[in-house]
């Protein structure tokens, strides 16, 4: 039996590949010395042997499913001295002393709070703020509207000469602009675009009353990271970039660029990624590109980059991200510098990179930072790709750049052409809703649950992975059905779903034109093969497909994509074959596509344990679905002649060539026998 080992990697947030690692040394292929725990001098064995894999070609992509563990200062106030905070081998007083990433920083420079809080901003109407509005270029506020706004503000000021019009909340200022006692009335929603409103706020905001000389830093250390699965992923990326650096100049440090554009507040996410890779010993540069800066670059209105950012960041957001340039003045100044002269400084930095890392958040925001128009319909056309994207794609194609990313940085790597078809980028969606309602074209960033339908960019992401659709947080969020549907709807061959704290490592083309891929980390990679599938839902209300082949690979397993486009699965040689077929009765379970339940994973695990020929999982009803509509979906998994199920030395189940059929079914109130514990 292998269930306790198999499930522990998902259910235990402190999961590591072997025993607890508090008494080990962690050596993470950095250019500095390894950190040593006081309790032991024994080194932790590497979980990533032969990371360069030169017989398969250099590593080209590290595709991470999100959920990596981190040794972070955030929320670690009680761990400043000797106690080890979560996923840290030492307390932060020692980390700051021994991790060279933080050289020159003191305890007082670091943020240990559990969350970032933003101050309240206030606004004023005076001659200076009115002149700022007058200086706004027409693309930010059309002259006719600007003249009307200025006239209104002057009338408000002159009508209340005895009142100091300062310290106003934004709501109070809006009320003044919309007041009827002074003409003309400004109808903000009708006359001012969201960009013009951001420009207005930027012009009228008052300086912060309390201003520190230096903002606090959010620290993250990989040198003292205790989770070895996350550490091995960092190792893999660092080793791949080191190889690129050595090819340019032997012994030089790899240069890694960090892109935080997927975050609503990319300034806030800058520190944690910057210091993580500094902790590995790399040279790190934050690339301040995001959807707002994209517009500032394209229009060469660089001095107004904070306005473009505020307008873009607040789209599809439940929070207000205005005036971040006042909270992160150093980073805002870097944005403006990278924008000027047609982004010449930014372009020069891109050309120096050995690796680039795309952080988690919303992959649409990543994509819209590198294409020149909002519409995802044109993301792959020649007039849509920015100069920055073309530079990165050229370096990648020439083998000079390793591309990595986590969560949103996983999904956005997909794109390009495969077997004559465009590889789409998945946006969002819940598996059950996607089965019922399908997908719609992305139209800018939005909250995850904004629509009943899933979302996708039909012309793909940034085009660094052309073999199939990529998905993240996979088993943990039960995304099997949503990946299958997008692969099927798009008429492409393959899909790859990466679990949390796990990476799919892709190697560049070998001599025979094949590409080798392998798994690193705590979980696995789910692979959809739709080449022989039969899609039967074109004229049906609900999705139906037959003969999908699915595979699931753990660390130690690998796959080869041949030059002809054939997928070859190689399960680890040291793994044991699981139970052969010993029962004809199907294993059944409900709610197998509920996020967080891991019930699809458990269903196949049980199928292997019991030696069942077949397993059937039912999705259950959507939330708030009418009781009269009892249409369900059945996910039927069957063994075929070539099926292989294996258990590796850590007790984790891998499988190759299982058949998956998905079809609507009516449960009619029937009670499903639940074979899962």
mmCIF file of C-alpha atoms in Angstrom, residues 54-196:
data_model
loop_
_atom_site.group_PDB
_atom_site.id
_atom_site.type_symbol
_atom_site.label_atom_id
_atom_site.label_comp_id
_atom_site.label_asym_id
_atom_site.label_seq_id
_atom_site.Cartn_x
_atom_site.Cartn_y
_atom_site.Cartn_z
ATOM 1 C CA UNK A 54 23.985 17.706 -21.449
ATOM 2 C CA UNK A 55 23.048 14.569 -23.381
ATOM 3 C CA UNK A 56 19.572 16.063 -23.807
ATOM 4 C CA UNK A 57 20.680 19.597 -24.550
ATOM 5 C CA UNK A 58 20.765 22.584 -22.219
ATOM 6 C CA UNK A 59 17.742 23.482 -20.090
ATOM 7 C CA UNK A 60 15.543 25.959 -21.948
ATOM 8 C CA UNK A 61 12.493 26.256 -19.635
ATOM 9 C CA UNK A 62 11.674 25.746 -15.960
ATOM 10 C CA UNK A 63 7.875 25.693 -15.706
ATOM 11 C CA UNK A 64 6.750 25.864 -12.068
ATOM 12 C CA UNK A 65 3.191 25.123 -10.958
ATOM 13 C CA UNK A 66 3.223 27.721 -8.159
ATOM 14 C CA UNK A 67 3.064 27.074 -4.438
ATOM 15 C CA UNK A 68 6.809 27.136 -3.832
ATOM 16 C CA UNK A 69 7.826 27.357 -0.182
ATOM 17 C CA UNK A 70 9.791 30.393 0.929
ATOM 18 C CA UNK A 71 11.954 31.534 3.792
ATOM 19 C CA UNK A 72 10.457 35.005 4.059
ATOM 20 C CA UNK A 73 10.648 37.850 6.536
ATOM 21 C CA UNK A 74 6.955 38.630 6.083
ATOM 22 C CA UNK A 75 4.997 37.626 9.161
ATOM 23 C CA UNK A 76 8.187 36.575 10.969
ATOM 24 C CA UNK A 77 8.353 39.215 13.693
ATOM 25 C CA UNK A 78 8.731 36.604 16.421
ATOM 26 C CA UNK A 79 11.650 34.930 14.628
ATOM 27 C CA UNK A 80 14.175 37.750 14.585
ATOM 28 C CA UNK A 81 16.689 36.033 16.824
ATOM 29 C CA UNK A 82 17.290 32.324 17.320
ATOM 30 C CA UNK A 83 13.945 30.741 16.451
ATOM 31 C CA UNK A 84 13.468 29.504 12.892
ATOM 32 C CA UNK A 85 10.453 30.888 11.073
ATOM 33 C CA UNK A 86 8.477 28.741 8.644
ATOM 34 C CA UNK A 87 10.698 27.165 5.977
ATOM 35 C CA UNK A 88 13.808 28.888 7.386
ATOM 36 C CA UNK A 89 16.837 27.015 8.741
ATOM 37 C CA UNK A 90 17.792 29.897 11.050
ATOM 38 C CA UNK A 91 16.341 32.976 12.705
ATOM 39 C CA UNK A 92 16.421 36.222 10.778
ATOM 40 C CA UNK A 93 19.144 37.882 12.813
ATOM 41 C CA UNK A 94 21.546 35.177 11.652
ATOM 42 C CA UNK A 95 20.154 35.074 8.108
ATOM 43 C CA UNK A 96 20.844 38.788 7.670
ATOM 44 C CA UNK A 97 24.382 38.287 8.925
ATOM 45 C CA UNK A 98 25.272 35.284 6.749
ATOM 46 C CA UNK A 99 23.266 35.639 3.539
ATOM 47 C CA UNK A 100 25.238 38.011 1.334
ATOM 48 C CA UNK A 101 22.043 39.016 -0.478
ATOM 49 C CA UNK A 102 21.339 41.298 2.496
ATOM 50 C CA UNK A 103 24.806 42.814 2.855
ATOM 51 C CA UNK A 104 24.494 46.323 4.253
ATOM 52 C CA UNK A 105 20.943 45.817 5.510
ATOM 53 C CA UNK A 106 20.008 45.891 9.200
ATOM 54 C CA UNK A 107 17.077 44.435 11.094
ATOM 55 C CA UNK A 108 15.515 47.906 11.077
ATOM 56 C CA UNK A 109 15.586 47.894 7.243
ATOM 57 C CA UNK A 110 13.445 44.734 6.948
ATOM 58 C CA UNK A 111 9.665 44.371 7.058
ATOM 59 C CA UNK A 112 8.472 41.599 9.375
ATOM 60 C CA UNK A 113 4.784 42.474 9.283
ATOM 61 C CA UNK A 114 2.275 39.937 8.022
ATOM 62 C CA UNK A 115 0.795 42.274 5.404
ATOM 63 C CA UNK A 116 1.526 45.506 3.573
ATOM 64 C CA UNK A 117 -0.673 48.415 4.640
ATOM 65 C CA UNK A 118 -1.146 51.511 2.537
ATOM 66 C CA UNK A 119 -1.783 54.969 4.007
ATOM 67 C CA UNK A 120 -4.845 57.020 3.149
ATOM 68 C CA UNK A 121 -4.227 59.637 0.480
ATOM 69 C CA UNK A 122 -5.720 63.133 0.456
ATOM 70 C CA UNK A 123 -6.229 65.696 -2.290
ATOM 71 C CA UNK A 124 -6.176 69.464 -2.724
ATOM 72 C CA UNK A 125 -7.355 72.082 -5.188
ATOM 73 C CA UNK A 126 -4.861 74.936 -5.617
ATOM 74 C CA UNK A 127 -2.965 76.748 -8.362
ATOM 75 C CA UNK A 128 -0.162 74.167 -8.413
ATOM 76 C CA UNK A 129 -2.457 71.159 -8.857
ATOM 77 C CA UNK A 130 -4.464 72.965 -11.534
ATOM 78 C CA UNK A 131 -1.242 73.634 -13.470
ATOM 79 C CA UNK A 132 -0.379 69.931 -13.270
ATOM 80 C CA UNK A 133 -3.685 69.144 -14.949
ATOM 81 C CA UNK A 134 -3.047 71.804 -17.575
ATOM 82 C CA UNK A 135 0.293 70.127 -18.385
ATOM 83 C CA UNK A 136 -1.280 66.717 -19.014
ATOM 84 C CA UNK A 137 -0.852 65.586 -22.637
ATOM 85 C CA UNK A 138 -3.955 64.926 -24.716
ATOM 86 C CA UNK A 139 -3.630 61.098 -24.658
ATOM 87 C CA UNK A 140 -4.177 61.249 -20.897
ATOM 88 C CA UNK A 141 -6.987 63.779 -20.925
ATOM 89 C CA UNK A 142 -8.502 65.247 -24.087
ATOM 90 C CA UNK A 143 -8.197 69.042 -24.304
ATOM 91 C CA UNK A 144 -11.955 69.649 -24.379
ATOM 92 C CA UNK A 145 -12.463 67.598 -21.209
ATOM 93 C CA UNK A 146 -9.366 69.081 -19.590
ATOM 94 C CA UNK A 147 -10.578 72.632 -20.138
ATOM 95 C CA UNK A 148 -13.919 71.736 -18.582
ATOM 96 C CA UNK A 149 -12.263 70.105 -15.543
ATOM 97 C CA UNK A 150 -9.942 73.068 -15.006
ATOM 98 C CA UNK A 151 -12.809 75.559 -15.288
ATOM 99 C CA UNK A 152 -14.785 73.582 -12.760
ATOM 100 C CA UNK A 153 -11.871 73.393 -10.303
ATOM 101 C CA UNK A 154 -11.212 77.129 -10.587
ATOM 102 C CA UNK A 155 -14.881 77.888 -9.917
ATOM 103 C CA UNK A 156 -14.857 75.585 -6.874
ATOM 104 C CA UNK A 157 -11.738 77.285 -5.528
ATOM 105 C CA UNK A 158 -12.957 80.832 -6.189
ATOM 106 C CA UNK A 159 -16.400 80.134 -4.709
ATOM 107 C CA UNK A 160 -14.804 79.156 -1.373
ATOM 108 C CA UNK A 161 -11.917 81.633 -0.897
ATOM 109 C CA UNK A 162 -12.198 81.379 2.881
ATOM 110 C CA UNK A 163 -11.822 77.573 2.815
ATOM 111 C CA UNK A 164 -8.542 75.729 2.374
ATOM 112 C CA UNK A 165 -9.434 73.068 -0.169
ATOM 113 C CA UNK A 166 -6.969 70.461 1.028
ATOM 114 C CA UNK A 167 -7.083 67.230 2.967
ATOM 115 C CA UNK A 168 -10.009 66.077 0.840
ATOM 116 C CA UNK A 169 -10.827 62.424 0.378
ATOM 117 C CA UNK A 170 -11.234 61.267 -3.202
ATOM 118 C CA UNK A 171 -14.968 60.840 -2.644
ATOM 119 C CA UNK A 172 -15.281 64.365 -1.307
ATOM 120 C CA UNK A 173 -13.424 65.731 -4.301
ATOM 121 C CA UNK A 174 -15.663 63.814 -6.708
ATOM 122 C CA UNK A 175 -18.724 65.205 -4.937
ATOM 123 C CA UNK A 176 -17.399 68.731 -5.450
ATOM 124 C CA UNK A 177 -16.791 68.118 -9.138
ATOM 125 C CA UNK A 178 -20.295 66.728 -9.545
ATOM 126 C CA UNK A 179 -22.018 69.463 -7.552
ATOM 127 C CA UNK A 180 -24.882 71.321 -9.213
ATOM 128 C CA UNK A 181 -24.362 74.751 -7.662
ATOM 129 C CA UNK A 182 -21.464 75.584 -9.925
ATOM 130 C CA UNK A 183 -21.471 75.050 -13.681
ATOM 131 C CA UNK A 184 -20.374 73.158 -15.720
ATOM 132 C CA UNK A 185 -21.108 69.853 -13.986
ATOM 133 C CA UNK A 186 -18.530 67.147 -14.617
ATOM 134 C CA UNK A 187 -19.992 63.698 -15.089
ATOM 135 C CA UNK A 188 -16.974 61.593 -14.171
ATOM 136 C CA UNK A 189 -18.304 58.311 -15.478
ATOM 137 C CA UNK A 190 -19.447 59.779 -18.765
ATOM 138 C CA UNK A 191 -16.831 62.401 -19.549
ATOM 139 C CA UNK A 192 -13.656 61.162 -17.891
ATOM 140 C CA UNK A 193 -12.098 57.882 -19.013
ATOM 141 C CA UNK A 194 -10.502 55.715 -16.345
ATOM 142 C CA UNK A 195 -7.112 56.921 -17.588
ATOM 143 C CA UNK A 196 -8.218 60.569 -17.271
#
